[in-house]
């Protein structure tokens, strides 16, 4: 065995809550004789969250699972409730480690925090080493011939696929170096209440935490659903997606592992199934596209990518905004989507585009308000993906939909929820109502009365006239485009 670089290091878990195929952990174990894992519930982040936040509870459960796995290996994890910017350097000095290892985070605030920590550690003679783990390609891995980042997804995707080799997605075998885990017991584990958080309805959702939970979902997806993904992914009631977004967000499964296992399937299936698998991989590429955009253009976290939309004349009718948030717009598919978000912390991707288009185009409400609401509610909230999706809807982002493409909620409902199965799931009052009455309920007031439903009392009338508001939106966007030209 070759001589180790260090005697003692800390490995700082962040959005990589697993032992398997963890690049930073792999290198820490390989490079050091003794590795002590640590996780910090960062007060800087948690102070901005509501007291009932499903994400905090999910992370909390994931850390408990991680702790159990480490204890099975006669190791443990140091868990702190503190400001990470101060706590990590203090722990490193307290335990006299020679280095702190972690995986990279590309969000602007995380990069700023990490730069501060690196400087503090350096002043104490402690190395800070970070590794690419949450993505296949990052930073400047994929740039165009002018050495600039891609701002058109199709070009980025083509370059991503052209660059990809098997070496990029072969999982690292962390388990080969588990002997380097520090042998200790940690009794400190802050509880949710002490951190200011209460229990949520997470248990009702049967969302298994940790790597085990991620593996259950991925196996189910890999063995059956992925072959029909292209066909079913736009149908909100069909269960035709992976539901792995929260696990991707907190790293309870590795992107390399997922791509490796799907790639291994491709050679033995027909072209139709292969196309479906590749459609799913394209979604992972979208994730990386938005991450590299956030890395290269950090201003998009606060401003439109297209600077010409900086002073766009949003109407920002806050009564409409409140009704949109509460799922009371009078458009059943939009309202059902918002209820899904509010009750579960999840929203189907097709519906994210629909409610985003409705808010920014039909209601002419600033995309930042929708982005903030999703940020507060989504279990799988990821700054880059959420920002990219909202700027796509609002036509303010790079490679976004043109402003004149406005989703029609009625047509979307008829196309993707023709039997109103999704609508009825979140509005049981409609359970016996024929689907044809539910895409445009305002046209069937008398028929709905026969089922005991009175519009304006049992279910709201539409807050706007779609055709009228579409025309207004087009006029506003067209006038703005003329002005900035």
mmCIF file with all atom_site columns, C-alpha atoms in Angstrom, residues 229-436:
data_model
loop_
_atom_site.group_PDB
_atom_site.id
_atom_site.type_symbol
_atom_site.label_atom_id
_atom_site.label_alt_id
_atom_site.label_comp_id
_atom_site.label_asym_id
_atom_site.label_entity_id
_atom_site.label_seq_id
_atom_site.pdbx_PDB_ins_code
_atom_site.Cartn_x
_atom_site.Cartn_y
_atom_site.Cartn_z
_atom_site.occupancy
_atom_site.B_iso_or_equiv
_atom_site.pdbx_formal_charge
_atom_site.auth_seq_id
_atom_site.auth_comp_id
_atom_site.auth_asym_id
_atom_site.auth_atom_id
_atom_site.pdbx_PDB_model_num
ATOM 1   C CA . UNK A 1 229 ? -40.295 7.379  -20.018 1.00 0.00 ? 229 UNK A CA 1
ATOM 2   C CA . UNK A 1 230 ? -40.551 9.288  -23.291 1.00 0.00 ? 230 UNK A CA 1
ATOM 3   C CA . UNK A 1 231 ? -44.208 8.314  -23.676 1.00 0.00 ? 231 UNK A CA 1
ATOM 4   C CA . UNK A 1 232 ? -45.342 8.780  -20.080 1.00 0.00 ? 232 UNK A CA 1
ATOM 5   C CA . UNK A 1 233 ? -43.202 11.590 -18.665 1.00 0.00 ? 233 UNK A CA 1
ATOM 6   C CA . UNK A 1 234 ? -45.694 14.356 -19.578 1.00 0.00 ? 234 UNK A CA 1
ATOM 7   C CA . UNK A 1 235 ? -48.736 12.675 -18.046 1.00 0.00 ? 235 UNK A CA 1
ATOM 8   C CA . UNK A 1 236 ? -48.988 13.838 -14.419 1.00 0.00 ? 236 UNK A CA 1
ATOM 9   C CA . UNK A 1 237 ? -51.064 10.904 -13.113 1.00 0.00 ? 237 UNK A CA 1
ATOM 10  C CA . UNK A 1 238 ? -49.196 8.116  -14.918 1.00 0.00 ? 238 UNK A CA 1
ATOM 11  C CA . UNK A 1 239 ? -46.262 7.654  -12.525 1.00 0.00 ? 239 UNK A CA 1
ATOM 12  C CA . UNK A 1 240 ? -43.990 7.689  -15.562 1.00 0.00 ? 240 UNK A CA 1
ATOM 13  C CA . UNK A 1 241 ? -41.082 9.553  -13.965 1.00 0.00 ? 241 UNK A CA 1
ATOM 14  C CA . UNK A 1 242 ? -38.298 8.500  -11.594 1.00 0.00 ? 242 UNK A CA 1
ATOM 15  C CA . UNK A 1 243 ? -39.287 10.606 -8.547  1.00 0.00 ? 243 UNK A CA 1
ATOM 16  C CA . UNK A 1 244 ? -35.549 10.741 -7.828  1.00 0.00 ? 244 UNK A CA 1
ATOM 17  C CA . UNK A 1 245 ? -35.241 14.531 -7.915  1.00 0.00 ? 245 UNK A CA 1
ATOM 18  C CA . UNK A 1 246 ? -35.011 14.892 -4.128  1.00 0.00 ? 246 UNK A CA 1
ATOM 19  C CA . UNK A 1 247 ? -32.368 12.155 -4.007  1.00 0.00 ? 247 UNK A CA 1
ATOM 20  C CA . UNK A 1 248 ? -30.446 13.863 -6.791  1.00 0.00 ? 248 UNK A CA 1
ATOM 21  C CA . UNK A 1 249 ? -30.683 17.140 -4.895  1.00 0.00 ? 249 UNK A CA 1
ATOM 22  C CA . UNK A 1 250 ? -29.245 15.790 -1.662  1.00 0.00 ? 250 UNK A CA 1
ATOM 23  C CA . UNK A 1 251 ? -26.957 13.242 -3.245  1.00 0.00 ? 251 UNK A CA 1
ATOM 24  C CA . UNK A 1 252 ? -28.326 10.050 -1.747  1.00 0.00 ? 252 UNK A CA 1
ATOM 25  C CA . UNK A 1 253 ? -27.574 8.475  -5.121  1.00 0.00 ? 253 UNK A CA 1
ATOM 26  C CA . UNK A 1 254 ? -24.763 9.346  -7.509  1.00 0.00 ? 254 UNK A CA 1
ATOM 27  C CA . UNK A 1 255 ? -25.337 10.674 -11.024 1.00 0.00 ? 255 UNK A CA 1
ATOM 28  C CA . UNK A 1 256 ? -22.506 8.393  -12.184 1.00 0.00 ? 256 UNK A CA 1
ATOM 29  C CA . UNK A 1 257 ? -24.188 5.316  -10.736 1.00 0.00 ? 257 UNK A CA 1
ATOM 30  C CA . UNK A 1 258 ? -27.471 6.130  -12.461 1.00 0.00 ? 258 UNK A CA 1
ATOM 31  C CA . UNK A 1 259 ? -25.914 6.801  -15.858 1.00 0.00 ? 259 UNK A CA 1
ATOM 32  C CA . UNK A 1 260 ? -23.612 3.793  -15.564 1.00 0.00 ? 260 UNK A CA 1
ATOM 33  C CA . UNK A 1 261 ? -26.496 1.414  -14.904 1.00 0.00 ? 261 UNK A CA 1
ATOM 34  C CA . UNK A 1 262 ? -28.708 2.875  -17.635 1.00 0.00 ? 262 UNK A CA 1
ATOM 35  C CA . UNK A 1 263 ? -25.829 2.834  -20.142 1.00 0.00 ? 263 UNK A CA 1
ATOM 36  C CA . UNK A 1 264 ? -25.285 -0.858 -19.391 1.00 0.00 ? 264 UNK A CA 1
ATOM 37  C CA . UNK A 1 265 ? -28.867 -1.512 -20.469 1.00 0.00 ? 265 UNK A CA 1
ATOM 38  C CA . UNK A 1 266 ? -28.678 0.307  -23.806 1.00 0.00 ? 266 UNK A CA 1
ATOM 39  C CA . UNK A 1 267 ? -26.809 -2.350 -25.769 1.00 0.00 ? 267 UNK A CA 1
ATOM 40  C CA . UNK A 1 268 ? -29.429 -5.022 -25.079 1.00 0.00 ? 268 UNK A CA 1
ATOM 41  C CA . UNK A 1 269 ? -32.689 -3.186 -25.861 1.00 0.00 ? 269 UNK A CA 1
ATOM 42  C CA . UNK A 1 270 ? -34.517 -2.129 -29.009 1.00 0.00 ? 270 UNK A CA 1
ATOM 43  C CA . UNK A 1 271 ? -34.333 1.347  -30.512 1.00 0.00 ? 271 UNK A CA 1
ATOM 44  C CA . UNK A 1 272 ? -37.644 2.526  -29.059 1.00 0.00 ? 272 UNK A CA 1
ATOM 45  C CA . UNK A 1 273 ? -36.610 1.670  -25.515 1.00 0.00 ? 273 UNK A CA 1
ATOM 46  C CA . UNK A 1 274 ? -33.143 3.050  -26.132 1.00 0.00 ? 274 UNK A CA 1
ATOM 47  C CA . UNK A 1 275 ? -34.686 6.356  -27.213 1.00 0.00 ? 275 UNK A CA 1
ATOM 48  C CA . UNK A 1 276 ? -36.714 6.465  -24.025 1.00 0.00 ? 276 UNK A CA 1
ATOM 49  C CA . UNK A 1 277 ? -33.606 5.856  -21.891 1.00 0.00 ? 277 UNK A CA 1
ATOM 50  C CA . UNK A 1 278 ? -31.744 8.609  -23.710 1.00 0.00 ? 278 UNK A CA 1
ATOM 51  C CA . UNK A 1 279 ? -34.659 10.992 -23.180 1.00 0.00 ? 279 UNK A CA 1
ATOM 52  C CA . UNK A 1 280 ? -34.217 10.471 -19.439 1.00 0.00 ? 280 UNK A CA 1
ATOM 53  C CA . UNK A 1 281 ? -30.463 11.048 -19.665 1.00 0.00 ? 281 UNK A CA 1
ATOM 54  C CA . UNK A 1 282 ? -31.267 14.294 -21.493 1.00 0.00 ? 282 UNK A CA 1
ATOM 55  C CA . UNK A 1 283 ? -33.091 15.425 -18.358 1.00 0.00 ? 283 UNK A CA 1
ATOM 56  C CA . UNK A 1 284 ? -29.922 14.851 -16.337 1.00 0.00 ? 284 UNK A CA 1
ATOM 57  C CA . UNK A 1 285 ? -28.071 16.914 -18.933 1.00 0.00 ? 285 UNK A CA 1
ATOM 58  C CA . UNK A 1 286 ? -30.608 19.741 -18.460 1.00 0.00 ? 286 UNK A CA 1
ATOM 59  C CA . UNK A 1 287 ? -29.716 19.642 -14.754 1.00 0.00 ? 287 UNK A CA 1
ATOM 60  C CA . UNK A 1 288 ? -26.033 20.070 -15.560 1.00 0.00 ? 288 UNK A CA 1
ATOM 61  C CA . UNK A 1 289 ? -26.772 22.744 -18.153 1.00 0.00 ? 289 UNK A CA 1
ATOM 62  C CA . UNK A 1 290 ? -28.494 24.885 -15.524 1.00 0.00 ? 290 UNK A CA 1
ATOM 63  C CA . UNK A 1 291 ? -25.701 24.230 -13.010 1.00 0.00 ? 291 UNK A CA 1
ATOM 64  C CA . UNK A 1 292 ? -22.980 25.371 -15.389 1.00 0.00 ? 292 UNK A CA 1
ATOM 65  C CA . UNK A 1 293 ? -25.062 28.458 -16.238 1.00 0.00 ? 293 UNK A CA 1
ATOM 66  C CA . UNK A 1 294 ? -25.302 29.325 -12.542 1.00 0.00 ? 294 UNK A CA 1
ATOM 67  C CA . UNK A 1 295 ? -21.553 28.834 -12.211 1.00 0.00 ? 295 UNK A CA 1
ATOM 68  C CA . UNK A 1 296 ? -20.626 31.043 -15.182 1.00 0.00 ? 296 UNK A CA 1
ATOM 69  C CA . UNK A 1 297 ? -23.410 33.631 -14.750 1.00 0.00 ? 297 UNK A CA 1
ATOM 70  C CA . UNK A 1 298 ? -24.023 33.884 -10.982 1.00 0.00 ? 298 UNK A CA 1
ATOM 71  C CA . UNK A 1 299 ? -26.042 37.091 -11.461 1.00 0.00 ? 299 UNK A CA 1
ATOM 72  C CA . UNK A 1 300 ? -28.955 34.986 -12.721 1.00 0.00 ? 300 UNK A CA 1
ATOM 73  C CA . UNK A 1 301 ? -29.649 33.984 -9.119  1.00 0.00 ? 301 UNK A CA 1
ATOM 74  C CA . UNK A 1 302 ? -30.924 37.538 -8.615  1.00 0.00 ? 302 UNK A CA 1
ATOM 75  C CA . UNK A 1 303 ? -31.544 39.013 -12.073 1.00 0.00 ? 303 UNK A CA 1
ATOM 76  C CA . UNK A 1 304 ? -32.818 37.951 -15.502 1.00 0.00 ? 304 UNK A CA 1
ATOM 77  C CA . UNK A 1 305 ? -30.241 36.276 -17.722 1.00 0.00 ? 305 UNK A CA 1
ATOM 78  C CA . UNK A 1 306 ? -31.382 38.614 -20.473 1.00 0.00 ? 306 UNK A CA 1
ATOM 79  C CA . UNK A 1 307 ? -30.535 41.978 -18.987 1.00 0.00 ? 307 UNK A CA 1
ATOM 80  C CA . UNK A 1 308 ? -33.049 43.683 -21.264 1.00 0.00 ? 308 UNK A CA 1
ATOM 81  C CA . UNK A 1 309 ? -35.775 42.244 -19.013 1.00 0.00 ? 309 UNK A CA 1
ATOM 82  C CA . UNK A 1 310 ? -34.350 43.966 -15.935 1.00 0.00 ? 310 UNK A CA 1
ATOM 83  C CA . UNK A 1 311 ? -37.062 46.628 -16.051 1.00 0.00 ? 311 UNK A CA 1
ATOM 84  C CA . UNK A 1 312 ? -39.881 44.583 -17.518 1.00 0.00 ? 312 UNK A CA 1
ATOM 85  C CA . UNK A 1 313 ? -43.305 46.048 -16.570 1.00 0.00 ? 313 UNK A CA 1
ATOM 86  C CA . UNK A 1 314 ? -44.745 43.150 -14.579 1.00 0.00 ? 314 UNK A CA 1
ATOM 87  C CA . UNK A 1 315 ? -48.269 43.866 -13.294 1.00 0.00 ? 315 UNK A CA 1
ATOM 88  C CA . UNK A 1 316 ? -47.740 41.965 -10.022 1.00 0.00 ? 316 UNK A CA 1
ATOM 89  C CA . UNK A 1 317 ? -51.380 41.751 -8.978  1.00 0.00 ? 317 UNK A CA 1
ATOM 90  C CA . UNK A 1 318 ? -50.859 40.303 -5.490  1.00 0.00 ? 318 UNK A CA 1
ATOM 91  C CA . UNK A 1 319 ? -54.466 39.171 -5.121  1.00 0.00 ? 319 UNK A CA 1
ATOM 92  C CA . UNK A 1 320 ? -54.009 36.990 -8.191  1.00 0.00 ? 320 UNK A CA 1
ATOM 93  C CA . UNK A 1 321 ? -50.635 35.841 -6.888  1.00 0.00 ? 321 UNK A CA 1
ATOM 94  C CA . UNK A 1 322 ? -52.188 34.746 -3.592  1.00 0.00 ? 322 UNK A CA 1
ATOM 95  C CA . UNK A 1 323 ? -54.924 32.800 -5.407  1.00 0.00 ? 323 UNK A CA 1
ATOM 96  C CA . UNK A 1 324 ? -52.281 31.153 -7.613  1.00 0.00 ? 324 UNK A CA 1
ATOM 97  C CA . UNK A 1 325 ? -50.306 30.119 -4.517  1.00 0.00 ? 325 UNK A CA 1
ATOM 98  C CA . UNK A 1 326 ? -53.403 28.654 -2.864  1.00 0.00 ? 326 UNK A CA 1
ATOM 99  C CA . UNK A 1 327 ? -54.657 26.782 -5.930  1.00 0.00 ? 327 UNK A CA 1
ATOM 100 C CA . UNK A 1 328 ? -57.764 28.941 -6.334  1.00 0.00 ? 328 UNK A CA 1
ATOM 101 C CA . UNK A 1 329 ? -57.442 30.339 -9.846  1.00 0.00 ? 329 UNK A CA 1
ATOM 102 C CA . UNK A 1 330 ? -60.523 28.586 -11.233 1.00 0.00 ? 330 UNK A CA 1
ATOM 103 C CA . UNK A 1 331 ? -58.448 26.536 -13.697 1.00 0.00 ? 331 UNK A CA 1
ATOM 104 C CA . UNK A 1 332 ? -58.591 22.975 -12.323 1.00 0.00 ? 332 UNK A CA 1
ATOM 105 C CA . UNK A 1 333 ? -55.296 21.578 -13.638 1.00 0.00 ? 333 UNK A CA 1
ATOM 106 C CA . UNK A 1 334 ? -53.358 24.617 -12.425 1.00 0.00 ? 334 UNK A CA 1
ATOM 107 C CA . UNK A 1 335 ? -55.086 24.506 -9.052  1.00 0.00 ? 335 UNK A CA 1
ATOM 108 C CA . UNK A 1 336 ? -54.499 20.754 -8.686  1.00 0.00 ? 336 UNK A CA 1
ATOM 109 C CA . UNK A 1 337 ? -50.815 21.280 -9.477  1.00 0.00 ? 337 UNK A CA 1
ATOM 110 C CA . UNK A 1 338 ? -50.501 23.949 -6.792  1.00 0.00 ? 338 UNK A CA 1
ATOM 111 C CA . UNK A 1 339 ? -52.289 21.740 -4.268  1.00 0.00 ? 339 UNK A CA 1
ATOM 112 C CA . UNK A 1 340 ? -49.871 18.928 -5.103  1.00 0.00 ? 340 UNK A CA 1
ATOM 113 C CA . UNK A 1 341 ? -46.991 21.287 -4.366  1.00 0.00 ? 341 UNK A CA 1
ATOM 114 C CA . UNK A 1 342 ? -48.494 22.628 -1.153  1.00 0.00 ? 342 UNK A CA 1
ATOM 115 C CA . UNK A 1 343 ? -49.469 19.223 0.224   1.00 0.00 ? 343 UNK A CA 1
ATOM 116 C CA . UNK A 1 344 ? -46.464 17.148 -0.845  1.00 0.00 ? 344 UNK A CA 1
ATOM 117 C CA . UNK A 1 345 ? -43.587 19.435 -1.785  1.00 0.00 ? 345 UNK A CA 1
ATOM 118 C CA . UNK A 1 346 ? -43.538 17.876 -5.242  1.00 0.00 ? 346 UNK A CA 1
ATOM 119 C CA . UNK A 1 347 ? -44.857 18.996 -8.598  1.00 0.00 ? 347 UNK A CA 1
ATOM 120 C CA . UNK A 1 348 ? -44.754 17.125 -11.885 1.00 0.00 ? 348 UNK A CA 1
ATOM 121 C CA . UNK A 1 349 ? -42.393 18.781 -14.392 1.00 0.00 ? 349 UNK A CA 1
ATOM 122 C CA . UNK A 1 350 ? -45.038 19.345 -17.081 1.00 0.00 ? 350 UNK A CA 1
ATOM 123 C CA . UNK A 1 351 ? -47.155 21.104 -14.484 1.00 0.00 ? 351 UNK A CA 1
ATOM 124 C CA . UNK A 1 352 ? -44.219 23.251 -13.342 1.00 0.00 ? 352 UNK A CA 1
ATOM 125 C CA . UNK A 1 353 ? -44.035 24.624 -16.869 1.00 0.00 ? 353 UNK A CA 1
ATOM 126 C CA . UNK A 1 354 ? -47.796 25.135 -17.011 1.00 0.00 ? 354 UNK A CA 1
ATOM 127 C CA . UNK A 1 355 ? -48.177 27.013 -13.717 1.00 0.00 ? 355 UNK A CA 1
ATOM 128 C CA . UNK A 1 356 ? -45.022 29.000 -14.489 1.00 0.00 ? 356 UNK A CA 1
ATOM 129 C CA . UNK A 1 357 ? -46.326 30.081 -17.870 1.00 0.00 ? 357 UNK A CA 1
ATOM 130 C CA . UNK A 1 358 ? -49.696 30.973 -16.366 1.00 0.00 ? 358 UNK A CA 1
ATOM 131 C CA . UNK A 1 359 ? -48.155 33.131 -13.638 1.00 0.00 ? 359 UNK A CA 1
ATOM 132 C CA . UNK A 1 360 ? -45.687 34.984 -15.838 1.00 0.00 ? 360 UNK A CA 1
ATOM 133 C CA . UNK A 1 361 ? -47.699 35.296 -19.039 1.00 0.00 ? 361 UNK A CA 1
ATOM 134 C CA . UNK A 1 362 ? -51.423 35.218 -18.289 1.00 0.00 ? 362 UNK A CA 1
ATOM 135 C CA . UNK A 1 363 ? -51.074 37.007 -14.942 1.00 0.00 ? 363 UNK A CA 1
ATOM 136 C CA . UNK A 1 364 ? -47.947 39.032 -15.840 1.00 0.00 ? 364 UNK A CA 1
ATOM 137 C CA . UNK A 1 365 ? -46.471 38.401 -12.399 1.00 0.00 ? 365 UNK A CA 1
ATOM 138 C CA . UNK A 1 366 ? -42.698 38.588 -11.950 1.00 0.00 ? 366 UNK A CA 1
ATOM 139 C CA . UNK A 1 367 ? -41.095 35.159 -12.302 1.00 0.00 ? 367 UNK A CA 1
ATOM 140 C CA . UNK A 1 368 ? -39.036 35.883 -9.167  1.00 0.00 ? 368 UNK A CA 1
ATOM 141 C CA . UNK A 1 369 ? -42.209 35.629 -7.066  1.00 0.00 ? 369 UNK A CA 1
ATOM 142 C CA . UNK A 1 370 ? -42.967 32.207 -8.510  1.00 0.00 ? 370 UNK A CA 1
ATOM 143 C CA . UNK A 1 371 ? -39.344 31.186 -8.112  1.00 0.00 ? 371 UNK A CA 1
ATOM 144 C CA . UNK A 1 372 ? -39.399 32.214 -4.438  1.00 0.00 ? 372 UNK A CA 1
ATOM 145 C CA . UNK A 1 373 ? -42.625 30.305 -3.797  1.00 0.00 ? 373 UNK A CA 1
ATOM 146 C CA . UNK A 1 374 ? -41.229 27.131 -5.350  1.00 0.00 ? 374 UNK A CA 1
ATOM 147 C CA . UNK A 1 375 ? -37.993 27.620 -3.397  1.00 0.00 ? 375 UNK A CA 1
ATOM 148 C CA . UNK A 1 376 ? -39.995 27.633 -0.177  1.00 0.00 ? 376 UNK A CA 1
ATOM 149 C CA . UNK A 1 377 ? -42.156 24.618 -1.052  1.00 0.00 ? 377 UNK A CA 1
ATOM 150 C CA . UNK A 1 378 ? -40.226 22.193 -3.271  1.00 0.00 ? 378 UNK A CA 1
ATOM 151 C CA . UNK A 1 379 ? -38.683 19.164 -1.601  1.00 0.00 ? 379 UNK A CA 1
ATOM 152 C CA . UNK A 1 380 ? -36.245 18.905 -4.482  1.00 0.00 ? 380 UNK A CA 1
ATOM 153 C CA . UNK A 1 381 ? -35.468 22.633 -4.563  1.00 0.00 ? 381 UNK A CA 1
ATOM 154 C CA . UNK A 1 382 ? -32.250 23.265 -6.424  1.00 0.00 ? 382 UNK A CA 1
ATOM 155 C CA . UNK A 1 383 ? -31.305 26.881 -7.068  1.00 0.00 ? 383 UNK A CA 1
ATOM 156 C CA . UNK A 1 384 ? -29.945 26.347 -10.575 1.00 0.00 ? 384 UNK A CA 1
ATOM 157 C CA . UNK A 1 385 ? -32.771 24.127 -11.836 1.00 0.00 ? 385 UNK A CA 1
ATOM 158 C CA . UNK A 1 386 ? -35.511 26.207 -10.216 1.00 0.00 ? 386 UNK A CA 1
ATOM 159 C CA . UNK A 1 387 ? -34.082 29.450 -11.548 1.00 0.00 ? 387 UNK A CA 1
ATOM 160 C CA . UNK A 1 388 ? -33.532 27.968 -14.995 1.00 0.00 ? 388 UNK A CA 1
ATOM 161 C CA . UNK A 1 389 ? -37.076 26.632 -15.164 1.00 0.00 ? 389 UNK A CA 1
ATOM 162 C CA . UNK A 1 390 ? -38.662 29.900 -14.120 1.00 0.00 ? 390 UNK A CA 1
ATOM 163 C CA . UNK A 1 391 ? -36.579 32.018 -16.466 1.00 0.00 ? 391 UNK A CA 1
ATOM 164 C CA . UNK A 1 392 ? -37.446 29.577 -19.247 1.00 0.00 ? 392 UNK A CA 1
ATOM 165 C CA . UNK A 1 393 ? -41.169 30.079 -18.551 1.00 0.00 ? 393 UNK A CA 1
ATOM 166 C CA . UNK A 1 394 ? -40.837 33.855 -18.325 1.00 0.00 ? 394 UNK A CA 1
ATOM 167 C CA . UNK A 1 395 ? -38.762 34.125 -21.527 1.00 0.00 ? 395 UNK A CA 1
ATOM 168 C CA . UNK A 1 396 ? -36.081 36.012 -19.564 1.00 0.00 ? 396 UNK A CA 1
ATOM 169 C CA . UNK A 1 397 ? -33.499 33.222 -19.523 1.00 0.00 ? 397 UNK A CA 1
ATOM 170 C CA . UNK A 1 398 ? -31.056 31.845 -22.031 1.00 0.00 ? 398 UNK A CA 1
ATOM 171 C CA . UNK A 1 399 ? -32.560 29.440 -24.547 1.00 0.00 ? 399 UNK A CA 1
ATOM 172 C CA . UNK A 1 400 ? -35.990 30.094 -23.025 1.00 0.00 ? 400 UNK A CA 1
ATOM 173 C CA . UNK A 1 401 ? -39.305 29.701 -24.786 1.00 0.00 ? 401 UNK A CA 1
ATOM 174 C CA . UNK A 1 402 ? -40.123 32.727 -26.962 1.00 0.00 ? 402 UNK A CA 1
ATOM 175 C CA . UNK A 1 403 ? -42.474 35.193 -25.287 1.00 0.00 ? 403 UNK A CA 1
ATOM 176 C CA . UNK A 1 404 ? -45.269 34.459 -27.759 1.00 0.00 ? 404 UNK A CA 1
ATOM 177 C CA . UNK A 1 405 ? -45.422 30.804 -26.720 1.00 0.00 ? 405 UNK A CA 1
ATOM 178 C CA . UNK A 1 406 ? -48.000 30.783 -23.961 1.00 0.00 ? 406 UNK A CA 1
ATOM 179 C CA . UNK A 1 407 ? -49.346 27.525 -22.573 1.00 0.00 ? 407 UNK A CA 1
ATOM 180 C CA . UNK A 1 408 ? -53.130 27.305 -22.707 1.00 0.00 ? 408 UNK A CA 1
ATOM 181 C CA . UNK A 1 409 ? -54.310 25.688 -19.435 1.00 0.00 ? 409 UNK A CA 1
ATOM 182 C CA . UNK A 1 410 ? -57.427 24.251 -21.082 1.00 0.00 ? 410 UNK A CA 1
ATOM 183 C CA . UNK A 1 411 ? -55.547 22.578 -23.921 1.00 0.00 ? 411 UNK A CA 1
ATOM 184 C CA . UNK A 1 412 ? -52.867 21.336 -21.523 1.00 0.00 ? 412 UNK A CA 1
ATOM 185 C CA . UNK A 1 413 ? -55.595 19.838 -19.345 1.00 0.00 ? 413 UNK A CA 1
ATOM 186 C CA . UNK A 1 414 ? -57.332 18.153 -22.287 1.00 0.00 ? 414 UNK A CA 1
ATOM 187 C CA . UNK A 1 415 ? -54.032 16.816 -23.646 1.00 0.00 ? 415 UNK A CA 1
ATOM 188 C CA . UNK A 1 416 ? -52.226 15.641 -20.521 1.00 0.00 ? 416 UNK A CA 1
ATOM 189 C CA . UNK A 1 417 ? -55.100 14.926 -18.128 1.00 0.00 ? 417 UNK A CA 1
ATOM 190 C CA . UNK A 1 418 ? -57.900 13.979 -20.568 1.00 0.00 ? 418 UNK A CA 1
ATOM 191 C CA . UNK A 1 419 ? -59.787 11.884 -18.017 1.00 0.00 ? 419 UNK A CA 1
ATOM 192 C CA . UNK A 1 420 ? -59.195 14.490 -15.286 1.00 0.00 ? 420 UNK A CA 1
ATOM 193 C CA . UNK A 1 421 ? -57.592 11.809 -13.130 1.00 0.00 ? 421 UNK A CA 1
ATOM 194 C CA . UNK A 1 422 ? -54.980 14.183 -11.743 1.00 0.00 ? 422 UNK A CA 1
ATOM 195 C CA . UNK A 1 423 ? -57.575 16.904 -11.136 1.00 0.00 ? 423 UNK A CA 1
ATOM 196 C CA . UNK A 1 424 ? -59.876 14.505 -9.303  1.00 0.00 ? 424 UNK A CA 1
ATOM 197 C CA . UNK A 1 425 ? -57.031 13.284 -7.105  1.00 0.00 ? 425 UNK A CA 1
ATOM 198 C CA . UNK A 1 426 ? -56.684 16.738 -5.585  1.00 0.00 ? 426 UNK A CA 1
ATOM 199 C CA . UNK A 1 427 ? -60.343 17.740 -5.845  1.00 0.00 ? 427 UNK A CA 1
ATOM 200 C CA . UNK A 1 428 ? -62.366 14.748 -4.557  1.00 0.00 ? 428 UNK A CA 1
ATOM 201 C CA . UNK A 1 429 ? -65.556 16.824 -5.000  1.00 0.00 ? 429 UNK A CA 1
ATOM 202 C CA . UNK A 1 430 ? -65.143 16.193 -8.726  1.00 0.00 ? 430 UNK A CA 1
ATOM 203 C CA . UNK A 1 431 ? -64.825 12.406 -8.368  1.00 0.00 ? 431 UNK A CA 1
ATOM 204 C CA . UNK A 1 432 ? -68.177 11.648 -10.046 1.00 0.00 ? 432 UNK A CA 1
ATOM 205 C CA . UNK A 1 433 ? -68.088 14.530 -12.512 1.00 0.00 ? 433 UNK A CA 1
ATOM 206 C CA . UNK A 1 434 ? -67.394 13.626 -16.186 1.00 0.00 ? 434 UNK A CA 1
ATOM 207 C CA . UNK A 1 435 ? -63.962 14.845 -17.284 1.00 0.00 ? 435 UNK A CA 1
ATOM 208 C CA . UNK A 1 436 ? -65.360 16.956 -20.130 1.00 0.00 ? 436 UNK A CA 1
#
